[in-house]
XYZ file of N, CA and C in Angstrom:
804
model
N 77.780 -21.795 30.827
C 77.954 -20.530 31.553
C 79.446 -20.250 31.740
N 79.920 -19.049 31.444
C 81.344 -18.742 31.686
C 81.646 -18.661 33.175
N 82.843 -19.142 33.532
C 83.229 -19.148 34.957
C 83.512 -17.716 35.428
N 83.046 -17.409 36.675
C 83.256 -16.072 37.238
C 84.678 -15.943 37.773
N 85.315 -14.822 37.447
C 86.671 -14.543 37.952
C 86.544 -13.802 39.282
N 87.529 -14.041 40.211
C 87.468 -13.378 41.516
C 87.490 -11.871 41.360
N 86.497 -11.175 41.988
C 86.422 -9.717 41.940
C 85.702 -9.169 40.728
N 85.339 -10.005 39.776
C 84.620 -9.545 38.574
C 83.352 -10.364 38.383
N 82.300 -9.664 37.953
C 81.031 -10.346 37.694
C 81.027 -10.884 36.263
N 80.431 -12.048 36.110
C 80.357 -12.630 34.760
C 79.321 -11.883 33.917
N 79.587 -11.758 32.624
C 78.658 -11.072 31.703
C 77.381 -11.901 31.553
N 76.246 -11.235 31.554
C 74.982 -12.011 31.425
C 74.904 -12.703 30.070
N 74.246 -13.864 30.076
C 74.087 -14.631 28.825
C 73.129 -13.887 27.885
N 73.390 -13.918 26.601
C 72.507 -13.203 25.659
C 71.111 -13.829 25.601
N 70.088 -12.987 25.608
C 68.689 -13.474 25.543
C 68.280 -13.652 24.083
N 67.234 -14.448 23.831
C 66.800 -14.650 22.440
C 66.206 -13.404 21.803
N 65.894 -12.367 22.607
C 65.277 -11.152 22.057
C 66.308 -10.097 21.650
N 67.575 -10.364 21.992
C 68.594 -9.371 21.672
C 68.837 -9.254 20.176
N 68.809 -10.381 19.475
C 69.108 -10.382 18.037
C 68.062 -9.598 17.227
N 66.727 -9.830 17.434
C 65.742 -9.030 16.691
C 65.835 -7.542 16.964
N 66.159 -7.177 18.221
C 66.276 -5.751 18.555
C 67.400 -5.103 17.768
N 68.488 -5.829 17.669
C 69.630 -5.296 16.933
C 69.293 -5.131 15.461
N 68.536 -6.126 14.942
C 68.149 -6.065 13.526
C 67.176 -4.923 13.278
N 66.300 -4.671 14.266
C 65.309 -3.605 14.114
C 65.971 -2.235 14.148
N 67.056 -2.123 14.959
C 67.734 -0.834 15.064
C 68.419 -0.442 13.755
N 68.910 -1.452 13.043
C 69.597 -1.176 11.780
C 68.567 -1.034 10.660
N 68.262 0.176 10.246
C 67.281 0.435 9.191
C 67.971 0.350 7.837
N 67.396 -0.476 6.979
C 67.979 -0.618 5.643
C 66.860 -0.765 4.628
N 66.902 0.008 3.580
C 65.912 -0.102 2.530
C 64.607 0.596 2.890
N 63.542 0.392 2.055
C 62.240 1.043 2.316
C 61.557 0.462 3.541
N 60.551 1.183 4.014
C 59.822 0.720 5.212
C 59.067 -0.560 4.906
N 58.357 -0.585 3.745
C 57.608 -1.769 3.328
C 58.308 -2.399 2.130
N 58.765 -3.597 2.325
C 59.436 -4.302 1.241
C 58.408 -4.946 0.320
N 58.647 -4.876 -0.973
C 57.733 -5.456 -1.958
C 57.803 -6.976 -1.893
N 56.634 -7.562 -1.793
C 56.569 -9.028 -1.720
C 55.690 -9.523 -2.862
N 56.249 -10.325 -3.733
C 55.496 -10.840 -4.865
C 54.505 -11.888 -4.403
N 53.337 -11.884 -5.065
C 52.315 -12.868 -4.707
C 52.699 -14.237 -5.220
N 52.411 -15.231 -4.414
C 52.712 -16.612 -4.778
C 51.433 -17.417 -4.654
N 50.876 -17.872 -5.788
C 49.594 -18.560 -5.779
C 49.740 -20.073 -5.689
N 50.909 -20.559 -5.328
C 51.075 -22.013 -5.157
C 50.390 -22.455 -3.865
N 50.414 -23.756 -3.610
C 49.742 -24.306 -2.422
C 50.351 -23.675 -1.174
N 49.486 -23.167 -0.319
C 49.945 -22.518 0.904
C 50.385 -21.094 0.710
N 50.276 -20.578 -0.517
C 50.681 -19.197 -0.787
C 49.536 -18.228 -0.568
N 49.596 -17.101 -1.290
C 48.567 -16.076 -1.147
C 47.224 -16.565 -1.685
N 46.145 -15.916 -1.218
C 44.795 -16.242 -1.716
C 44.628 -15.700 -3.124
N 43.876 -16.433 -3.939
C 43.620 -15.995 -5.303
C 42.714 -14.764 -5.309
N 42.836 -13.987 -6.338
C 41.937 -12.851 -6.505
C 40.533 -13.391 -6.743
N 39.531 -12.772 -6.092
C 38.154 -13.263 -6.214
C 37.648 -13.077 -7.637
N 37.180 -14.153 -8.232
C 36.620 -14.116 -9.585
C 35.272 -14.820 -9.588
N 34.441 -14.497 -10.566
C 33.130 -15.116 -10.684
C 33.295 -16.497 -11.325
N 33.054 -17.532 -10.546
C 33.219 -18.909 -11.026
C 31.870 -19.566 -11.333
N 30.838 -18.721 -11.546
C 29.494 -19.257 -11.776
C 29.405 -20.160 -12.986
N 30.199 -19.847 -14.035
C 30.122 -20.644 -15.260
C 30.742 -22.027 -15.092
N 31.516 -22.238 -14.004
C 32.116 -23.550 -13.763
C 31.288 -24.410 -12.810
N 30.194 -23.844 -12.272
C 29.384 -24.565 -11.280
C 28.389 -25.478 -11.987
N 28.231 -26.683 -11.483
C 27.207 -27.605 -12.007
C 25.893 -27.277 -11.303
N 25.117 -26.369 -11.906
C 23.879 -25.913 -11.272
C 22.809 -26.999 -11.330
N 21.862 -26.994 -10.375
C 20.751 -27.954 -10.434
C 19.904 -27.757 -11.692
N 19.156 -28.786 -12.034
C 18.406 -28.770 -13.286
C 17.377 -27.647 -13.316
N 16.695 -27.409 -12.182
C 15.624 -26.403 -12.182
C 16.191 -24.999 -12.399
N 17.428 -24.753 -11.927
C 18.052 -23.447 -12.148
C 18.444 -23.300 -13.619
N 18.980 -24.365 -14.213
C 19.346 -24.326 -15.629
C 18.110 -24.071 -16.496
N 16.985 -24.704 -16.142
C 15.747 -24.510 -16.904
C 15.246 -23.071 -16.792
N 15.343 -22.503 -15.578
C 14.933 -21.112 -15.380
C 15.745 -20.176 -16.268
N 17.066 -20.389 -16.312
C 17.944 -19.507 -17.089
C 17.724 -19.691 -18.585
N 17.540 -20.951 -18.993
C 17.279 -21.209 -20.410
C 15.958 -20.583 -20.848
N 14.940 -20.657 -19.970
C 13.633 -20.085 -20.278
C 13.745 -18.561 -20.425
N 14.512 -17.949 -19.524
C 14.674 -16.494 -19.578
C 15.348 -16.074 -20.884
N 16.403 -16.800 -21.271
C 17.117 -16.470 -22.513
C 16.226 -16.707 -23.716
N 15.450 -17.804 -23.683
C 14.550 -18.112 -24.796
C 13.492 -17.025 -24.966
N 12.963 -16.509 -23.838
C 11.976 -15.429 -23.900
C 12.576 -14.156 -24.501
N 13.887 -13.930 -24.241
C 14.545 -12.759 -24.831
C 14.720 -12.922 -26.342
N 15.012 -14.151 -26.786
C 15.278 -14.400 -28.208
C 14.010 -14.363 -29.057
N 12.889 -14.831 -28.503
C 11.655 -14.939 -29.283
C 11.065 -13.572 -29.602
N 10.372 -13.478 -30.718
C 9.605 -12.285 -31.044
C 8.285 -12.341 -30.275
N 7.972 -11.258 -29.574
C 6.774 -11.218 -28.722
C 5.704 -10.390 -29.414
N 4.530 -10.964 -29.672
C 3.458 -10.193 -30.318
C 2.900 -9.128 -29.379
N 2.257 -8.092 -29.926
C 1.748 -6.997 -29.078
C 0.771 -7.461 -27.999
N -0.053 -8.466 -28.311
C -1.051 -8.934 -27.337
C -0.406 -9.480 -26.073
N 0.819 -10.045 -26.210
C 1.540 -10.574 -25.047
C 2.477 -9.514 -24.479
N 3.118 -8.760 -25.368
C 4.089 -7.759 -24.922
C 3.496 -6.635 -24.102
N 2.193 -6.365 -24.255
C 1.564 -5.261 -23.515
C 1.583 -5.485 -22.000
N 1.746 -6.758 -21.567
C 1.741 -7.038 -20.131
C 3.067 -6.689 -19.459
N 4.057 -6.258 -20.241
C 5.305 -5.778 -19.644
C 5.201 -4.303 -19.250
N 4.132 -3.629 -19.711
C 3.936 -2.207 -19.378
C 3.064 -2.106 -18.126
N 3.692 -2.337 -16.988
C 2.956 -2.294 -15.718
C 2.975 -0.882 -15.141
N 2.052 -0.634 -14.230
C 1.970 0.682 -13.589
C 3.242 0.996 -12.823
N 3.584 2.270 -12.758
C 4.730 2.689 -11.954
C 4.432 2.486 -10.475
N 5.500 2.453 -9.686
C 5.373 2.083 -8.266
C 4.423 3.007 -7.500
N 4.520 4.310 -7.727
C 3.695 5.265 -6.974
C 2.210 5.057 -7.273
N 1.867 4.894 -8.569
C 0.465 4.685 -8.953
C -0.043 3.341 -8.447
N 0.822 2.314 -8.499
C 0.421 0.987 -8.015
C 0.147 1.010 -6.509
N 0.975 1.750 -5.765
C 0.763 1.860 -4.316
C -0.553 2.568 -4.009
N -0.878 3.590 -4.795
C -2.161 4.292 -4.606
C -3.333 3.343 -4.847
N -3.202 2.507 -5.893
C -4.278 1.562 -6.188
C -4.472 0.568 -5.042
N -3.383 -0.036 -4.565
C -3.499 -1.044 -3.504
C -3.987 -0.424 -2.193
N -3.607 0.819 -1.959
C -4.078 1.520 -0.753
C -5.591 1.727 -0.816
N -6.080 2.116 -1.996
C -7.524 2.340 -2.163
C -8.290 1.014 -2.192
N -7.736 0.028 -2.904
C -8.435 -1.252 -3.065
C -8.552 -2.028 -1.750
N -7.597 -1.815 -0.839
C -7.648 -2.538 0.445
C -8.884 -2.152 1.262
N -9.461 -0.963 0.995
C -10.685 -0.547 1.710
C -11.915 -1.313 1.218
N -11.806 -1.877 -0.010
C -12.975 -2.510 -0.620
C -12.813 -4.025 -0.753
N -11.965 -4.603 0.104
C -11.810 -6.060 0.089
C -13.111 -6.721 0.526
N -13.533 -7.794 -0.152
C -14.758 -8.485 0.270
C -14.574 -9.180 1.620
N -15.680 -9.553 2.244
C -15.621 -10.206 3.557
C -14.997 -11.595 3.442
N -14.338 -11.986 4.522
C -13.822 -13.353 4.591
C -14.970 -14.303 4.952
N -14.699 -15.607 4.927
C -15.726 -16.601 5.262
C -16.228 -16.415 6.688
N -15.292 -16.145 7.585
C -15.666 -15.965 9.000
C -16.557 -14.731 9.171
N -16.212 -13.640 8.466
C -17.008 -12.412 8.572
C -18.400 -12.608 7.973
N -18.493 -13.322 6.865
C -19.808 -13.597 6.271
C -20.663 -14.446 7.207
N -20.018 -15.414 7.852
C -20.731 -16.294 8.785
C -21.301 -15.493 9.953
N -20.494 -14.561 10.477
C -20.941 -13.725 11.593
C -22.111 -12.837 11.169
N -22.037 -12.285 9.931
C -23.135 -11.432 9.455
C -24.436 -12.217 9.308
N -24.329 -13.457 8.798
C -25.523 -14.299 8.650
C -26.124 -14.622 10.015
N -25.286 -14.907 10.994
C -25.762 -15.204 12.349
C -26.463 -13.991 12.955
N -25.846 -12.810 12.773
C -26.433 -11.581 13.325
C -27.782 -11.285 12.666
N -27.861 -11.484 11.341
C -29.120 -11.246 10.630
C -30.198 -12.216 11.095
N -29.820 -13.491 11.304
C -30.773 -14.504 11.767
C -31.258 -14.188 13.180
N -30.349 -13.705 14.027
C -30.725 -13.364 15.409
C -31.680 -12.184 15.437
N -31.401 -11.147 14.625
C -32.287 -9.974 14.592
C -33.645 -10.331 14.005
N -33.665 -11.243 13.018
C -34.930 -11.671 12.408
C -35.778 -12.457 13.405
N -35.098 -13.293 14.216
C -35.814 -14.071 15.230
C -36.360 -13.174 16.342
N -35.642 -12.117 16.667
C -36.061 -11.231 17.754
C -37.227 -10.348 17.345
N -37.237 -9.875 16.084
C -38.268 -8.938 15.633
C -39.380 -9.589 14.815
N -39.214 -10.866 14.482
C -40.184 -11.598 13.645
C -40.385 -10.914 12.281
N -39.364 -10.213 11.808
C -39.415 -9.567 10.498
C -38.151 -9.925 9.710
N -38.302 -9.993 8.407
C -37.154 -10.320 7.570
C -36.128 -9.196 7.642
N -34.901 -9.565 7.948
C -33.836 -8.560 8.081
C -33.408 -8.065 6.699
N -33.329 -6.760 6.572
C -32.887 -6.170 5.295
C -31.437 -5.714 5.458
N -30.554 -6.362 4.736
C -29.133 -6.021 4.825
C -28.712 -5.240 3.586
N -28.028 -4.134 3.802
C -27.554 -3.316 2.697
C -26.284 -3.940 2.124
N -26.277 -4.093 0.804
C -25.124 -4.712 0.166
C -23.929 -3.752 0.217
N -22.783 -4.267 0.702
C -21.591 -3.419 0.830
C -20.872 -3.296 -0.515
N -20.128 -2.207 -0.665
C -19.368 -1.963 -1.897
C -18.029 -2.685 -1.777
N -17.794 -3.637 -2.659
C -16.551 -4.413 -2.620
C -15.974 -4.575 -4.023
N -14.740 -5.056 -4.074
C -14.092 -5.365 -5.349
C -14.744 -6.595 -5.980
N -14.829 -6.584 -7.296
C -15.303 -7.758 -8.027
C -14.087 -8.514 -8.545
N -14.169 -9.838 -8.530
C -13.061 -10.648 -9.022
C -13.614 -11.894 -9.715
N -12.727 -12.618 -10.372
C -13.165 -13.758 -11.183
C -13.262 -13.317 -12.635
N -12.548 -13.985 -13.519
C -12.434 -13.523 -14.901
C -13.779 -13.495 -15.616
N -14.643 -14.474 -15.360
C -15.959 -14.499 -16.019
C -16.847 -13.360 -15.524
N -16.794 -13.135 -14.211
C -17.601 -12.050 -13.630
C -17.154 -10.689 -14.159
N -15.835 -10.473 -14.205
C -15.304 -9.196 -14.688
C -15.635 -8.997 -16.168
N -15.581 -10.079 -16.939
C -15.915 -9.984 -18.373
C -17.346 -9.501 -18.562
N -18.264 -10.079 -17.793
C -19.666 -9.667 -17.917
C -19.863 -8.226 -17.458
N -19.132 -7.800 -16.418
C -19.233 -6.410 -15.944
C -18.722 -5.433 -17.003
N -17.624 -5.796 -17.676
C -17.071 -4.922 -18.721
C -18.021 -4.856 -19.911
N -18.576 -5.993 -20.304
C -19.492 -6.034 -21.452
C -20.757 -5.224 -21.185
N -21.214 -5.230 -19.923
C -22.409 -4.454 -19.558
C -22.070 -3.015 -19.170
N -20.779 -2.669 -19.217
C -20.288 -1.338 -18.848
C -20.612 -0.977 -17.400
N -20.632 -1.991 -16.546
C -20.850 -1.751 -15.119
C -19.523 -1.559 -14.384
N -18.444 -2.070 -14.965
C -17.117 -1.902 -14.355
C -16.613 -0.487 -14.633
N -16.091 0.178 -13.605
C -15.570 1.534 -13.771
C -14.049 1.558 -13.874
N -13.391 0.505 -13.393
C -11.932 0.426 -13.463
C -11.512 -1.029 -13.279
N -10.705 -1.541 -14.222
C -10.269 -2.947 -14.191
C -8.759 -2.977 -14.022
N -8.285 -3.844 -13.132
C -6.847 -4.006 -12.895
C -6.492 -5.469 -13.151
N -5.489 -5.695 -14.018
C -5.114 -7.036 -14.464
C -3.707 -7.353 -13.967
N -3.466 -8.607 -13.593
C -2.128 -9.044 -13.173
C -1.255 -9.297 -14.400
N 0.045 -9.015 -14.275
C 0.937 -9.148 -15.439
C 1.493 -10.560 -15.602
N 1.387 -11.411 -14.567
C 2.039 -12.716 -14.596
C 1.052 -13.878 -14.541
N -0.099 -13.715 -15.189
C -1.084 -14.806 -15.252
C -0.521 -15.913 -16.130
N -0.672 -17.142 -15.688
C -0.150 -18.281 -16.448
C -1.248 -19.336 -16.574
N -1.689 -19.705 -17.774
C -1.259 -19.200 -19.077
C -1.806 -17.796 -19.345
N -1.024 -17.009 -20.072
C -1.357 -15.602 -20.322
C -2.601 -15.463 -21.197
N -2.950 -16.538 -21.930
C -4.126 -16.490 -22.819
C -5.417 -16.239 -22.057
N -5.400 -16.496 -20.733
C -6.604 -16.269 -19.921
C -7.024 -14.799 -19.907
N -6.031 -13.899 -19.982
C -6.341 -12.468 -19.895
C -5.800 -11.669 -21.074
N -5.212 -12.325 -22.083
C -4.587 -11.607 -23.195
C -5.581 -10.723 -23.953
N -6.855 -11.122 -23.972
C -7.884 -10.401 -24.717
C -8.565 -9.309 -23.879
N -8.342 -9.310 -22.563
C -9.086 -8.400 -21.676
C -8.754 -6.922 -21.909
N -7.481 -6.528 -22.091
C -7.210 -5.106 -22.400
C -7.910 -4.625 -23.667
N -7.957 -5.491 -24.702
C -8.634 -5.102 -25.951
C -10.128 -4.906 -25.721
N -10.723 -5.783 -24.900
C -12.149 -5.652 -24.575
C -12.410 -4.357 -23.807
N -11.516 -4.034 -22.861
C -11.671 -2.796 -22.086
C -11.586 -1.566 -22.993
N -10.656 -1.603 -23.969
C -10.541 -0.472 -24.898
C -11.802 -0.335 -25.744
N -12.329 -1.472 -26.196
C -13.516 -1.438 -27.052
C -14.725 -0.887 -26.289
N -14.878 -1.298 -25.028
C -16.020 -0.855 -24.220
C -15.732 0.453 -23.485
N -14.528 1.034 -23.729
C -14.128 2.310 -23.117
C -14.153 2.256 -21.596
N -13.632 1.141 -21.071
C -13.501 0.972 -19.617
C -12.027 1.146 -19.265
N -11.670 2.076 -18.378
C -10.255 2.260 -18.027
C -9.687 1.013 -17.353
N -8.428 0.695 -17.670
C -7.799 -0.501 -17.097
C -6.347 -0.186 -16.771
N -5.729 -1.078 -16.015
C -4.307 -0.966 -15.673
C -3.757 -2.370 -15.478
N -2.449 -2.497 -15.624
C -1.759 -3.776 -15.420
C -0.769 -3.576 -14.282
N -0.835 -4.424 -13.276
C 0.055 -4.315 -12.121
C 0.845 -5.604 -11.954
N 1.946 -5.496 -11.232
C 2.787 -6.671 -10.993
C 2.214 -7.513 -9.861
N 2.109 -8.825 -10.113
C 1.795 -9.752 -9.029
C 0.355 -10.185 -8.945
N 0.073 -11.400 -9.440
C -1.274 -11.949 -9.267
C -1.531 -12.301 -7.803
N -0.458 -12.580 -7.049
C -0.632 -12.880 -5.626
C -1.042 -11.629 -4.848
N -0.574 -10.460 -5.283
C -0.958 -9.203 -4.615
C -2.443 -8.921 -4.831
N -2.927 -9.206 -6.050
C -4.363 -9.035 -6.304
C -5.168 -10.071 -5.524
N -4.630 -11.299 -5.440
C -5.316 -12.347 -4.677
C -5.449 -12.004 -3.207
N -4.438 -11.317 -2.673
C -4.480 -10.929 -1.263
C -5.628 -9.963 -0.986
N -5.954 -9.132 -1.973
C -7.053 -8.171 -1.794
C -8.402 -8.859 -1.639
N -8.554 -10.036 -2.303
C -9.856 -10.719 -2.291
C -9.786 -12.040 -1.515
N -8.739 -12.178 -0.662
C -8.576 -13.342 0.221
C -8.443 -14.653 -0.556
N -7.674 -14.597 -1.650
C -7.373 -15.795 -2.438
C -5.858 -15.887 -2.610
N -5.397 -17.070 -3.063
C -3.960 -17.203 -3.329
C -3.541 -16.286 -4.470
N -4.296 -16.339 -5.556
C -4.007 -15.482 -6.708
C -5.325 -14.991 -7.306
N -5.224 -13.927 -8.079
C -6.388 -13.410 -8.811
C -5.900 -12.850 -10.144
N -6.585 -13.220 -11.215
C -6.184 -12.755 -12.549
C -6.474 -11.266 -12.718
N -7.613 -10.820 -12.185
C -8.002 -9.412 -12.331
C -9.029 -9.060 -11.263
N -9.108 -7.778 -10.954
C -10.149 -7.261 -10.052
C -10.749 -6.027 -10.715
N -11.959 -5.677 -10.287
C -12.638 -4.529 -10.908
C -13.412 -3.742 -9.859
N -13.430 -2.429 -10.036
C -14.283 -1.538 -9.241
C -15.587 -1.332 -10.009
N -16.699 -1.388 -9.301
C -17.976 -1.017 -9.910
C -18.397 0.371 -9.443
N -18.141 0.665 -8.179
C -18.421 1.989 -7.622
C -17.582 2.179 -6.368
N -17.499 3.409 -5.895
C -16.773 3.711 -4.662
C -17.629 4.647 -3.814
N -17.251 4.786 -2.557
C -17.979 5.680 -1.664
C -17.670 7.136 -2.016
N -18.501 8.034 -1.534
C -18.339 9.466 -1.844
C -17.002 10.019 -1.357
N -16.536 9.533 -0.203
C -15.288 10.065 0.354
C -14.051 9.657 -0.470
N -14.180 8.568 -1.254
C -13.039 8.090 -2.054
C -13.140 8.465 -3.531
N -14.157 9.224 -3.892
C -14.363 9.546 -5.313
C -13.202 10.368 -5.883
N -12.695 11.302 -5.110
C -11.618 12.169 -5.583
C -10.346 11.357 -5.846
N -9.983 10.501 -4.875
C -8.780 9.669 -5.022
C -8.941 8.683 -6.171
N -10.164 8.147 -6.310
C -10.424 7.175 -7.375
C -10.321 7.826 -8.759
N -10.909 9.005 -8.905
C -10.853 9.690 -10.210
C -9.422 10.094 -10.563
N -8.619 10.481 -9.551
C -7.214 10.835 -9.795
C -6.424 9.605 -10.250
N -6.703 8.458 -9.630
C -6.023 7.213 -10.012
C -6.382 6.800 -11.435
N -7.663 6.886 -11.784
C -8.115 6.521 -13.134
C -7.481 7.439 -14.184
N -7.419 8.737 -13.879
C -6.806 9.705 -14.803
C -5.334 9.398 -15.026
N -4.625 9.068 -13.931
C -3.198 8.719 -14.028
C -2.989 7.503 -14.923
N -3.837 6.486 -14.749
C -3.713 5.261 -15.545
C -4.033 5.521 -17.016
N -5.044 6.346 -17.281
C -5.387 6.676 -18.674
C -4.227 7.378 -19.373
N -3.621 8.354 -18.683
C -2.494 9.085 -19.260
C -1.293 8.169 -19.486
N -1.041 7.262 -18.530
C 0.104 6.348 -18.635
C -0.033 5.457 -19.864
N -1.224 4.860 -20.071
C -1.405 3.941 -21.191
C -1.652 4.668 -22.514
N -2.050 5.938 -22.444
C -2.143 6.741 -23.673
C -0.747 7.018 -24.226
N 0.219 7.271 -23.318
C 1.603 7.512 -23.746
C 2.252 6.240 -24.294
N 1.863 5.084 -23.731
C 2.476 3.809 -24.139
C 1.726 3.133 -25.281
N 0.677 3.760 -25.791
C -0.193 3.105 -26.779
C 0.575 2.696 -28.033
N 1.451 3.585 -28.512
C 2.197 3.298 -29.741
C 3.162 2.128 -29.536
N 3.855 2.136 -28.396
C 4.822 1.062 -28.105
C 4.119 -0.281 -27.890
N 2.918 -0.239 -27.314
C 2.185 -1.478 -27.022
C 1.652 -2.142 -28.290
N 1.634 -1.399 -29.408
C 1.151 -1.980 -30.668
C 2.274 -2.671 -31.454
N 3.514 -2.500 -31.009
C 4.650 -3.036 -31.758
C 5.100 -4.386 -31.195
N 5.724 -5.172 -32.075
C 6.322 -6.430 -31.640
C 7.572 -6.113 -30.823
N 7.833 -6.928 -29.821
C 9.009 -6.720 -28.967
C 9.814 -8.017 -28.908
N 10.796 -8.050 -28.022
C 11.637 -9.241 -27.910
C 12.704 -9.271 -28.990
N 13.071 -10.491 -29.424
C 14.065 -10.698 -30.482
C 15.405 -10.065 -30.121
N 15.789 -10.175 -28.837
C 17.085 -9.667 -28.376
C 18.092 -10.804 -28.493
N 19.059 -10.659 -29.393
C 20.050 -11.700 -29.620
C 21.190 -11.591 -28.606
N 22.035 -12.638 -28.568
C 23.176 -12.660 -27.662
C 24.268 -11.704 -28.105
N 25.282 -11.539 -27.233
C 26.346 -10.575 -27.515
C 27.141 -10.957 -28.754
N 27.395 -12.255 -28.946
C 28.159 -12.707 -30.120
C 27.398 -12.390 -31.411
N 26.100 -12.667 -31.409
C 25.290 -12.389 -32.598
C 25.232 -10.894 -32.887
N 25.102 -10.082 -31.826
C 25.066 -8.627 -32.007
C 26.375 -8.113 -32.596
N 27.513 -8.655 -32.102
C 28.814 -8.238 -32.631
C 28.967 -8.636 -34.094
N 28.511 -9.860 -34.430
C 28.607 -10.337 -35.816
C 27.743 -9.473 -36.741
N 26.530 -9.127 -36.291
C 25.632 -8.280 -37.094
C 26.233 -6.895 -37.309
N 26.828 -6.338 -36.233
C 27.451 -5.027 -36.327
C 28.630 -5.051 -37.306
N 29.402 -6.143 -37.263
C 30.547 -6.293 -38.159
C 30.101 -6.344 -39.623
N 29.004 -7.086 -39.888
C 28.467 -7.180 -41.255
C 27.982 -5.812 -41.744
N 27.293 -5.087 -40.843
C 26.777 -3.765 -41.223
C 27.911 -2.807 -41.562
N 29.001 -2.845 -40.782
C 30.149 -1.974 -41.060
C 30.798 -2.334 -42.389
N 30.887 -3.652 -42.676
C 31.468 -4.102 -43.947
C 30.627 -3.628 -45.131
N 29.288 -3.689 -44.975
C 28.394 -3.220 -46.039
C 28.511 -1.714 -46.244
N 28.669 -0.970 -45.131
C 28.843 0.487 -45.239
C 30.129 0.830 -45.989
N 31.231 0.114 -45.660
C 32.497 0.364 -46.344
C 32.383 0.058 -47.844
N 31.686 -1.041 -48.147
C 31.494 -1.423 -49.549
C 30.689 -0.361 -50.302
N 29.651 0.158 -49.649
C 28.820 1.199 -50.272
C 29.622 2.476 -50.508
N 30.505 2.823 -49.544
C 31.346 4.019 -49.694
C 32.328 3.864 -50.860
N 32.904 2.652 -51.005
C 33.833 2.391 -52.107
C 33.136 2.545 -53.470
N 31.893 2.003 -53.516
C 31.133 2.098 -54.776
C 30.793 3.558 -55.097
N 30.467 4.326 -54.030
C 30.137 5.737 -54.234
C 31.372 6.512 -54.721
N 32.542 6.199 -54.149
C 33.771 6.867 -54.556
C 34.176 6.488 -55.980
N 33.850 5.262 -56.403
C 34.218 4.788 -57.747
C 33.473 5.575 -58.828
N 32.263 6.053 -58.531
C 31.474 6.823 -59.517
C 32.108 8.169 -59.807
N 32.802 8.726 -58.786
C 33.432 10.022 -58.990
C 34.745 9.789 -59.684
């Protein structure tokens, strides 16, 4: 501290905040100074990039990806490829909305009906006559027999049945017997309608009078949809090669075109 002189006050000691204030008052250069990025340790963060190809993925994920690529590479025959032509979302929602009204009884509901019938029979001493309710039919063998007898009015098949050979022949059978059919996504969704984990297919045999209009509109929509796709469903699909193979094929085709043009010009 400087010594105070008689009659004069000593100057205050400079504070640590005086220097930055002075520097701030002196404006020099642009407002924002350009700062180069430094990606060394402790520097700026790296730009986000997709590092998926460097990850050691678990075996089951690698198998899933390899299977998907293999399915793209293989040639798919029409009998298998037709299951990729599923109903559009709006039509599928209409089907599930209508089909939910015709779900069969659960085990508990059947048990209650049997108890009620037995109680009424015991009370009246007469055999109880129960009217059979209209429900969806399910089970591949049952549906096959319904289609063959032309009792099925509309058949809906799941697109992801495994093995697919279980239902690969069913669309052809429906066409032969002139029974309208549709393919929807999700065997589990069909299974939910009939209180099972999964279901390969379900079929309508009849509907109530109040639902006839909605049912006929749904059947018409499905017929038109598969009539438009009929030509595409008869063709082989798949055989999608990788990007490198596609580029190589394109390069060969361009080389052949140039060669053909040279030969054509040589004749003139």
